[in-house]
Amino acid sequence: MKCIENSLIQQYIDKEICSSERKIIESHISGCAKCAKKIKEHQEFTANIKKQLDSSNTGEIVIPEFDSSKIILRKKPLKFRKMYFYAASIAAFLILAILFFFPLRQQKEKETVYYFYNNESEYDANRTISKQDFEMQMIDQNGNVSIVNF
């Protein structure tokens, strides 16, 4: 079997692996001195860290008091505040002027007109086309009919 990786060793020490993996690792370390040494070193290292953490833990948590005297509020100088006010005023004036002088145009509704030519009128073959009489009917979108004779 291939030697055990460090991440799997740590999982073995922390007992985060299933029983079948645990059996495989234990059978491997019984025959591999290198992996057995790695596991022993990891266990000592982990125990040392836990010991140091326990020694630093006194059981009580100390929260320092809040010192508001160290807070420094920085205000922008008066000249910058005036400049922002003037810039905002000018921008508002320009927007109003643009809206006043260039009002939003309402889109006109397109007017639909239908044209009909009356071809059923009498046609005089002796007259030129420009001299012929014909009738044209126009119907707008409101249904109004206009008749034009030419």
Coordinates of C-alpha atoms in Angstrom, one line a residue:
M1 CA 0.0 0.0 0.0
K2 CA 1.1 3.6 -0.7
C3 CA 2.0 5.7 2.4
I4 CA -0.6 7.8 4.1
E5 CA -1.1 11.5 3.2
N6 CA -0.8 14.1 6.0
S7 CA -4.5 15.2 5.6
L8 CA -5.6 11.6 6.2
I9 CA -3.3 11.3 9.2
Q10 CA -4.9 14.3 10.8
Q11 CA -8.4 12.9 10.1
Y12 CA -7.3 9.7 11.7
I13 CA -6.0 11.5 14.8
D14 CA -9.2 13.6 15.1
K15 CA -11.3 10.4 14.6
E16 CA -13.0 11.9 11.5
I17 CA -12.8 8.7 9.3
C18 CA -15.0 5.7 9.1
S19 CA -14.2 2.3 10.8
S20 CA -13.1 0.6 7.5
E21 CA -10.6 3.4 6.7
R22 CA -9.4 3.2 10.3
K23 CA -8.7 -0.5 10.0
I24 CA -6.8 0.0 6.7
I25 CA -4.6 2.7 8.3
E26 CA -3.9 0.7 11.4
S27 CA -2.9 -2.4 9.3
H28 CA -0.6 -0.1 7.2
I29 CA 1.1 1.5 10.2
S30 CA 1.8 -1.9 11.7
G31 CA 4.0 -2.7 8.8
C32 CA 5.3 0.8 7.9
A33 CA 7.6 2.5 10.4
K34 CA 7.7 5.7 8.4
C35 CA 3.9 6.3 8.6
A36 CA 3.8 5.2 12.3
K37 CA 6.4 7.8 13.1
K38 CA 4.5 10.5 11.1
I39 CA 1.3 9.6 13.1
K40 CA 3.1 9.8 16.4
E41 CA 4.6 13.2 15.5
H42 CA 1.2 14.5 14.4
Q43 CA -0.3 13.3 17.7
E44 CA 2.4 15.0 19.7
F45 CA 2.0 18.2 17.7
T46 CA -1.8 18.2 18.2
A47 CA -1.5 17.4 21.9
N48 CA 1.0 20.3 22.3
I49 CA -1.3 22.8 20.5
K50 CA -4.3 21.7 22.7
K51 CA -2.2 22.0 25.8
Q52 CA -1.1 25.6 24.9
L53 CA -4.7 26.5 24.1
D54 CA -5.9 25.1 27.4
S55 CA -3.2 27.0 29.3
S56 CA -4.1 30.3 27.7
N57 CA -7.8 29.8 28.6
T58 CA -8.4 31.2 32.0
G59 CA -12.2 30.7 31.9
E60 CA -13.2 34.3 31.9
I61 CA -13.5 36.6 29.0
V62 CA -12.4 40.2 29.5
I63 CA -14.0 42.8 27.3
P64 CA -12.2 46.1 27.4
E65 CA -14.3 49.2 27.9
F66 CA -15.1 51.4 24.9
D67 CA -13.1 54.6 24.9
S68 CA -15.0 57.2 22.8
S69 CA -12.3 59.8 23.3
K70 CA -10.2 58.1 20.6
I71 CA -12.8 58.6 17.9
I72 CA -11.9 61.4 15.6
L73 CA -14.7 62.7 13.4
R74 CA -13.4 64.4 10.3
K75 CA -15.6 67.0 8.8
K76 CA -15.0 68.4 5.4
P77 CA -13.9 72.0 5.4
L78 CA -16.6 74.6 4.9
K79 CA -15.4 75.6 1.5
F80 CA -15.9 72.0 0.1
R81 CA -19.4 71.8 1.5
K82 CA -20.3 75.1 -0.1
M83 CA -18.8 73.9 -3.4
Y84 CA -21.0 70.8 -3.3
F85 CA -24.0 72.9 -2.6
Y86 CA -23.3 75.2 -5.5
A87 CA -22.6 72.3 -7.9
A88 CA -25.9 70.6 -6.9
S89 CA -27.8 73.9 -7.3
I90 CA -26.3 74.5 -10.8
A91 CA -27.1 70.9 -11.8
A92 CA -30.7 71.2 -10.7
F93 CA -31.1 74.6 -12.5
L94 CA -29.7 73.1 -15.8
I95 CA -32.0 70.1 -15.6
L96 CA -35.0 72.4 -15.1
A97 CA -33.9 74.7 -17.9
I98 CA -33.5 71.8 -20.3
L99 CA -37.0 70.5 -19.4
F100 CA -38.5 74.0 -19.8
F101 CA -36.9 74.9 -23.1
F102 CA -37.0 71.4 -24.6
P103 CA -40.3 69.9 -23.3
L104 CA -40.8 66.2 -23.9
R105 CA -42.5 65.9 -27.2
Q106 CA -45.6 63.7 -27.3
Q107 CA -45.4 61.4 -30.2
K108 CA -48.2 62.2 -32.6
E109 CA -50.5 59.4 -33.5
K110 CA -50.0 58.5 -37.2
E111 CA -53.0 59.3 -39.3
T112 CA -54.2 56.5 -41.5
V113 CA -55.9 57.4 -44.7
Y114 CA -57.2 54.9 -47.3
Y115 CA -57.5 55.8 -51.0
F116 CA -59.9 54.2 -53.4
Y117 CA -60.0 54.9 -57.1
N118 CA -63.3 54.4 -58.9
N119 CA -62.4 52.5 -62.1
E120 CA -66.0 51.6 -62.9
S121 CA -66.8 55.1 -64.3
E122 CA -67.2 55.5 -68.0
Y123 CA -63.9 55.7 -69.9
D124 CA -63.8 57.8 -73.0
A125 CA -61.3 56.3 -75.5
N126 CA -61.1 59.5 -77.5
R127 CA -59.7 61.5 -74.6
T128 CA -56.2 61.4 -73.3
I129 CA -55.6 59.9 -69.9
S130 CA -55.0 63.4 -68.4
K131 CA -58.4 64.5 -69.6
Q132 CA -60.4 61.5 -68.3
D133 CA -62.8 61.9 -65.4
F134 CA -62.3 59.7 -62.4
E135 CA -63.3 59.7 -58.8
M136 CA -61.2 59.1 -55.7
Q137 CA -62.5 58.3 -52.2
M138 CA -60.5 58.9 -49.1
I139 CA -61.4 57.4 -45.7
D140 CA -59.6 58.6 -42.6
Q141 CA -59.1 56.8 -39.3
N142 CA -62.4 58.2 -37.9
G143 CA -64.4 56.8 -40.8
N144 CA -65.0 60.1 -42.5
V145 CA -65.4 59.7 -46.3
S146 CA -64.2 62.3 -48.8
I147 CA -64.9 62.1 -52.5
V148 CA -62.7 63.9 -55.0
N149 CA -63.5 64.1 -58.7
F150 CA -60.7 64.8 -61.2

